[in-house]
Amino acid sequence: MGVKLKIALILLLSIFFITACQSDEPETKQEEAENKVEETETDTETEIEETEPKTEEPAEPTYTNWTTFGYDLGLNRHVPFEEITAENVSELGLVWSKNFKEINENIPNGNQNFPLVVDGTAYVTTSGNFVYAFDALTGDVIWEWEPPAEITETTERMGMPTSNRGVAIGEGKVFMLTGDVGLVSIDQETGETVDFIHLSDYYPSLTPENGYYETTAPIYYDGKVFVGSSGGDNGVRGFEMAFKSSDLTPAWDEPFWTVPPKGESWLANGLFGGGGAVWMPPSVDEETGIVYFSAGNPAPDFYGEKRPGANPNTNSVIAVEADTGKLVWVKQQMAHDLWDYDTADSPSIVKATVDGEERKLVIVGTKASEWFAYDAATGEEVYGNVLFGKSDHPTPTTEGVLVYPGILGGQNYAPDTFDPELNLVLIPGIEEPSIIKVAENEEEAQNNDFSEFFGAMAFGTSYAPAPEGIEGYGTVTAIDLNDGTIKYQIETNEIMRGGLTSTTTGLTFFGELSGKIKAIETETGEVVWDFQTTGDTISAAPSFFEKDGKSYMMITSAGSQPQIFLFALGGDKSQGESAEADSEDAHTGE
Amino acid sequence: MKNKMSFLLLSLIALTLVACTEKEKEAELTPEKEMETELTLEKEIEAELSLEKDTFQVVEWKPDNSNHEENVGKLTANGQAVVGAVVQISDKRTTETDEKGEFTLTLDANMVEKNTIRVVDLDDATIDGEALSQEEKEKIGQLETVMSVHHPIVIDEVVTNEENSDLVNVHAQAITVEGEKYPKFGVEKFSVAGVIKNEDGTPVEGGTVNLRRDGVEGFTMSDPSNEKGEFAMYYIPEDDENHYFYVYHEGITYTLPPRKTFLFPDENGIELSIILPSEGTVIKDEPPTLVAQTAPGALFKGNLFGLNTDADYLISIPKRDGTFTVTLPKTAWEKNPSFYQIMYRKFHEEAIQPGDILKSSIIPDPVVSEPDEIIPMQNS
């Protein structure tokens, strides 16, 4: 290096420092910091022993977070936490709980929220689109996002379920779909609204008046927020869409519409037809940038005459490019469905051992009690129609037929979990038949004198619960990915509505409609722990997180007094009423 | 019409000289140099926002969404790429031009629509690595172009109207892709309309009528009733089937008596008269508190054509083969009017179907997102 260059560099560096010295706030802080160091150094010289603690930085807590709906973008719901084991699970107890209605009396009944926890803050929604940031360790409310009156007014007028399954988090914002078919971004720190759009701002047909509504959690990935909707049985046109997380403007030019518009293709003749709603969050393969989502049943649900053919893309897993929404592949699980057997559950992306070799699969269970596995890249079927529940569903008649599974499934929205160490997927199932019947034929309909029908008809024509004497129950089914066979199946007291979460220590946790939380051994299905909460009708799966290596489990309950609970080893073992032990060493109720 | 069409906006932009802000140098200009500057100032900037393809034929929806077609746009100035410009597509997605000044977009060729593509932000844009001047930003920022999805129209025959020789009958056809049909026109929904009153006969304003299918998904709701208590909504039950029936007003939900549901027909509209109780929340399911009558008509929906002319005309609803007719004054037709294509959605008491003739007075003008300049082709 020449002398001149050296001089020039020195000059440049001098200029840089002079410039840096002219900046204001950071410099002030830097000065303060320097001053502190100097003071400390002075102290060090005089009082060494006293100074030592002052020179140590306070230890920053470390967290392992639950940042998206299914723990990871592949929706595996499997955490690598090692603290809670089969040996110590009996020491799990309550750290805190909150009754949502005691926080805000306007919160409606029910709760299907799957909490997210980031750096010690839990982000939780309720029915009716209230959002809370809790101190995850204490339950203190950090901020509350109350839904604007327009959301509440619209959802109340609709008289439809106001369930909400949670938020997505990214770029310092919390994203939620609102019941009036809106999408909001909320400042993660302050709880202030950043952007709020209605999907109809860009795609005018996506309105509550047309039958759309929202219960699903969005997914954040790579600057985009992925959304679907409810409403398939209202004859709406199902879709998946991506919005930019920066400003909630469209990230794709067009939604991926799962079914044709009315008047075309297999909907050429049916007035009511539609369906293919994307009820649940998509999974995302970060390695390939492919998004996978499940599309629900065709509409009309029980009446197929006016929707001829397979009704492609309904009851299907659909893979699209995350950047464009362009189709990669689609696989249908049930063609021309007549029983409302949605593919409701989100597809999960798993790395599994198949016939001795590792493969990346997309797996999904359906309301028809069937399970499928596809090659993630090509959609090639690896396992198909693996039955995990009773299946007997004759074509619906005007007299009514008893069908297995019933209207709830099968596997409904409750998510499964995949344990890669055991190479097992565990599926939450519902064993509860229904009676379904189609209405009278069109000729009879045309001869109706409508005034005769006011209030004169008995309750229910198209759907009814199972006859007395047939009790519904739930199942957990473990399928070995190596050969696609069922390794075991256990029965649960209630139908499975919440879903499963597993740990690397070989445990799988779930809540039940009784308000009980259970842990089973993932490998065997043996119940090793249960805990009666004070909550009702648990309708979501637990989320786990760690602080400083200690594991915590968070779960919501529904019913008329919706609550949220945090559990950890060493917590309070006091249980709610009506506890009935389902495991040998389970706690008794107090 | 050629597929490749460019929308050019030519602007005279005085080139901003780097020196122009340097007053010292300005002062040193000799007369010769001043002349050179004037010549440079007269240089034009040719700015262009173009698309590879600006007209698309409507295609049927495909399960693989291959009805979505990709298109490439390009933004240039004086033949040089404008890099990093933000372009907006029909008030929806925004995207940036790449190092070639290009951007890609996808359109749904299944939907009749007109997309407007415009430049919306040039703050970070560059040309040949240099930021744009204010003048360049202003001029390039005005660029926009359109991309239309519609059925091309072919004129098969023009004949003098038999009843009125001042009129002509234009026999035309909307061209569909081979093997496909023109989208079906028909009933979308039936109407459920009526009046909500209090027991004292005063109209209830702001009440919402809400129907929900029994046991399974499916619902609809009305807009809030007006000052006369009138409400209206459109609905199509899956079949004739039972529904929960609610009226929501000022935070109170009124219902039918317990275990009573409302059987709705699936082939007709109905007219309802509802009287809300002064006490309680139960609407008695008998006259006069609840009265229903069949109501004619329905909400009809489908793609129609209109004509860009001031003259009155008659136009038929296209059949599935795309054929339709227009009857209009010969003088108007001789002015070579273009067509527009719209999504028609209107209530009709009398049933209408493909082939039926509509008056021009009921054909709405196109909205900004609908194709409004379809030049018909002559059948050779």
PDB file of N, CA, C and O in Angstrom, chain B residues 9 11 13 47 49 75 86 118-122 132 134-144:
ATOM      1  N   LEU B   9     -46.826   7.089 -24.507  1.00  0.00           N
ATOM      2  CA  LEU B   9     -47.007   8.464 -24.057  1.00  0.00           C
ATOM      3  C   LEU B   9     -45.728   9.207 -24.375  1.00  0.00           C
ATOM      4  O   LEU B   9     -44.674   8.938 -23.807  1.00  0.00           O
ATOM      5  N   SER B  11     -43.495  12.413 -24.350  1.00  0.00           N
ATOM      6  CA  SER B  11     -43.425  13.627 -23.538  1.00  0.00           C
ATOM      7  C   SER B  11     -42.203  14.430 -23.929  1.00  0.00           C
ATOM      8  O   SER B  11     -41.168  13.875 -24.261  1.00  0.00           O
ATOM      9  N   ILE B  13     -39.524  16.343 -22.401  1.00  0.00           N
ATOM     10  CA  ILE B  13     -38.938  16.614 -21.096  1.00  0.00           C
ATOM     11  C   ILE B  13     -37.627  17.323 -21.304  1.00  0.00           C
ATOM     12  O   ILE B  13     -36.763  16.838 -22.030  1.00  0.00           O
ATOM     13  N   ALA B  47     -41.136   7.806 -23.585  1.00  0.00           N
ATOM     14  CA  ALA B  47     -41.406   6.861 -22.498  1.00  0.00           C
ATOM     15  C   ALA B  47     -42.521   5.921 -22.910  1.00  0.00           C
ATOM     16  O   ALA B  47     -43.488   6.329 -23.564  1.00  0.00           O
ATOM     17  N   LEU B  49     -44.890   2.386 -21.748  1.00  0.00           N
ATOM     18  CA  LEU B  49     -45.331   1.281 -20.898  1.00  0.00           C
ATOM     19  C   LEU B  49     -46.080   0.316 -21.815  1.00  0.00           C
ATOM     20  O   LEU B  49     -47.148   0.646 -22.320  1.00  0.00           O
ATOM     21  N   LEU B  75     -41.237  -1.211 -19.121  1.00  0.00           N
ATOM     22  CA  LEU B  75     -41.227   0.235 -18.960  1.00  0.00           C
ATOM     23  C   LEU B  75     -39.876   0.761 -19.424  1.00  0.00           C
ATOM     24  O   LEU B  75     -38.826   0.362 -18.900  1.00  0.00           O
ATOM     25  N   VAL B  86     -42.360   1.103  -9.558  1.00  0.00           N
ATOM     26  CA  VAL B  86     -43.485   0.329  -9.013  1.00  0.00           C
ATOM     27  C   VAL B  86     -44.676   0.480  -9.944  1.00  0.00           C
ATOM     28  O   VAL B  86     -45.092   1.594 -10.264  1.00  0.00           O
ATOM     29  N   ARG B 118     -50.665   0.803 -14.353  1.00  0.00           N
ATOM     30  CA  ARG B 118     -50.124   2.160 -14.288  1.00  0.00           C
ATOM     31  C   ARG B 118     -48.853   2.207 -13.437  1.00  0.00           C
ATOM     32  O   ARG B 118     -48.627   1.348 -12.583  1.00  0.00           O
ATOM     33  N   VAL B 119     -48.066   3.214 -13.719  1.00  0.00           N
ATOM     34  CA  VAL B 119     -46.856   3.450 -12.925  1.00  0.00           C
ATOM     35  C   VAL B 119     -47.271   4.258 -11.694  1.00  0.00           C
ATOM     36  O   VAL B 119     -47.905   5.301 -11.821  1.00  0.00           O
ATOM     37  N   VAL B 120     -46.930   3.759 -10.498  1.00  0.00           N
ATOM     38  CA  VAL B 120     -47.410   4.451  -9.299  1.00  0.00           C
ATOM     39  C   VAL B 120     -46.286   4.991  -8.411  1.00  0.00           C
ATOM     40  O   VAL B 120     -46.541   5.809  -7.549  1.00  0.00           O
ATOM     41  N   ASP B 121     -45.080   4.534  -8.614  1.00  0.00           N
ATOM     42  CA  ASP B 121     -44.005   5.023  -7.730  1.00  0.00           C
ATOM     43  C   ASP B 121     -42.658   4.908  -8.456  1.00  0.00           C
ATOM     44  O   ASP B 121     -42.276   3.836  -8.909  1.00  0.00           O
ATOM     45  N   LEU B 122     -41.985   6.040  -8.550  1.00  0.00           N
ATOM     46  CA  LEU B 122     -40.680   6.053  -9.229  1.00  0.00           C
ATOM     47  C   LEU B 122     -39.567   6.517  -8.293  1.00  0.00           C
ATOM     48  O   LEU B 122     -38.465   6.840  -8.743  1.00  0.00           O
ATOM     49  N   LEU B 132     -34.145   9.114 -11.268  1.00  0.00           N
ATOM     50  CA  LEU B 132     -34.903   9.912 -12.225  1.00  0.00           C
ATOM     51  C   LEU B 132     -35.023  11.351 -11.744  1.00  0.00           C
ATOM     52  O   LEU B 132     -35.099  11.607 -10.543  1.00  0.00           O
ATOM     53  N   GLN B 134     -37.072  14.949 -11.427  1.00  0.00           N
ATOM     54  CA  GLN B 134     -38.475  15.206 -11.090  1.00  0.00           C
ATOM     55  C   GLN B 134     -39.343  15.211 -12.349  1.00  0.00           C
ATOM     56  O   GLN B 134     -40.458  14.691 -12.357  1.00  0.00           O
ATOM     57  N   GLU B 135     -38.796  15.810 -13.408  1.00  0.00           N
ATOM     58  CA  GLU B 135     -39.569  15.869 -14.651  1.00  0.00           C
ATOM     59  C   GLU B 135     -39.803  14.473 -15.213  1.00  0.00           C
ATOM     60  O   GLU B 135     -40.893  14.142 -15.678  1.00  0.00           O
ATOM     61  N   GLU B 136     -38.771  13.663 -15.156  1.00  0.00           N
ATOM     62  CA  GLU B 136     -38.929  12.285 -15.653  1.00  0.00           C
ATOM     63  C   GLU B 136     -39.967  11.536 -14.825  1.00  0.00           C
ATOM     64  O   GLU B 136     -40.800  10.814 -15.355  1.00  0.00           O
ATOM     65  N   LYS B 137     -39.894  11.766 -13.523  1.00  0.00           N
ATOM     66  CA  LYS B 137     -40.875  11.089 -12.659  1.00  0.00           C
ATOM     67  C   LYS B 137     -42.294  11.509 -13.021  1.00  0.00           C
ATOM     68  O   LYS B 137     -43.203  10.689 -13.104  1.00  0.00           O
ATOM     69  N   GLU B 138     -42.459  12.803 -13.220  1.00  0.00           N
ATOM     70  CA  GLU B 138     -43.809  13.290 -13.518  1.00  0.00           C
ATOM     71  C   GLU B 138     -44.334  12.721 -14.830  1.00  0.00           C
ATOM     72  O   GLU B 138     -45.498  12.326 -14.927  1.00  0.00           O
ATOM     73  N   LYS B 139     -43.469  12.683 -15.811  1.00  0.00           N
ATOM     74  CA  LYS B 139     -43.929  12.205 -17.122  1.00  0.00           C
ATOM     75  C   LYS B 139     -44.113  10.694 -17.159  1.00  0.00           C
ATOM     76  O   LYS B 139     -45.130  10.190 -17.607  1.00  0.00           O
ATOM     77  N   ILE B 140     -43.133   9.993 -16.664  1.00  0.00           N
ATOM     78  CA  ILE B 140     -43.248   8.523 -16.688  1.00  0.00           C
ATOM     79  C   ILE B 140     -44.355   8.078 -15.736  1.00  0.00           C
ATOM     80  O   ILE B 140     -45.059   7.102 -15.983  1.00  0.00           O
ATOM     81  N   GLY B 141     -44.542   8.837 -14.658  1.00  0.00           N
ATOM     82  CA  GLY B 141     -45.581   8.491 -13.688  1.00  0.00           C
ATOM     83  C   GLY B 141     -46.981   8.603 -14.237  1.00  0.00           C
ATOM     84  O   GLY B 141     -47.940   8.119 -13.615  1.00  0.00           O
ATOM     85  N   GLN B 142     -47.129   9.231 -15.385  1.00  0.00           N
ATOM     86  CA  GLN B 142     -48.461   9.336 -15.976  1.00  0.00           C
ATOM     87  C   GLN B 142     -48.796   8.154 -16.879  1.00  0.00           C
ATOM     88  O   GLN B 142     -49.914   8.031 -17.363  1.00  0.00           O
ATOM     89  N   LEU B 143     -47.828   7.308 -17.119  1.00  0.00           N
ATOM     90  CA  LEU B 143     -48.055   6.227 -18.081  1.00  0.00           C
ATOM     91  C   LEU B 143     -49.046   5.205 -17.546  1.00  0.00           C
ATOM     92  O   LEU B 143     -49.006   4.836 -16.380  1.00  0.00           O
ATOM     93  N   GLU B 144     -49.905   4.780 -18.394  1.00  0.00           N
ATOM     94  CA  GLU B 144     -50.766   3.642 -18.071  1.00  0.00           C
ATOM     95  C   GLU B 144     -51.195   2.958 -19.358  1.00  0.00           C
ATOM     96  O   GLU B 144     -51.162   3.541 -20.433  1.00  0.00           O
TER      97      GLU B 144
END
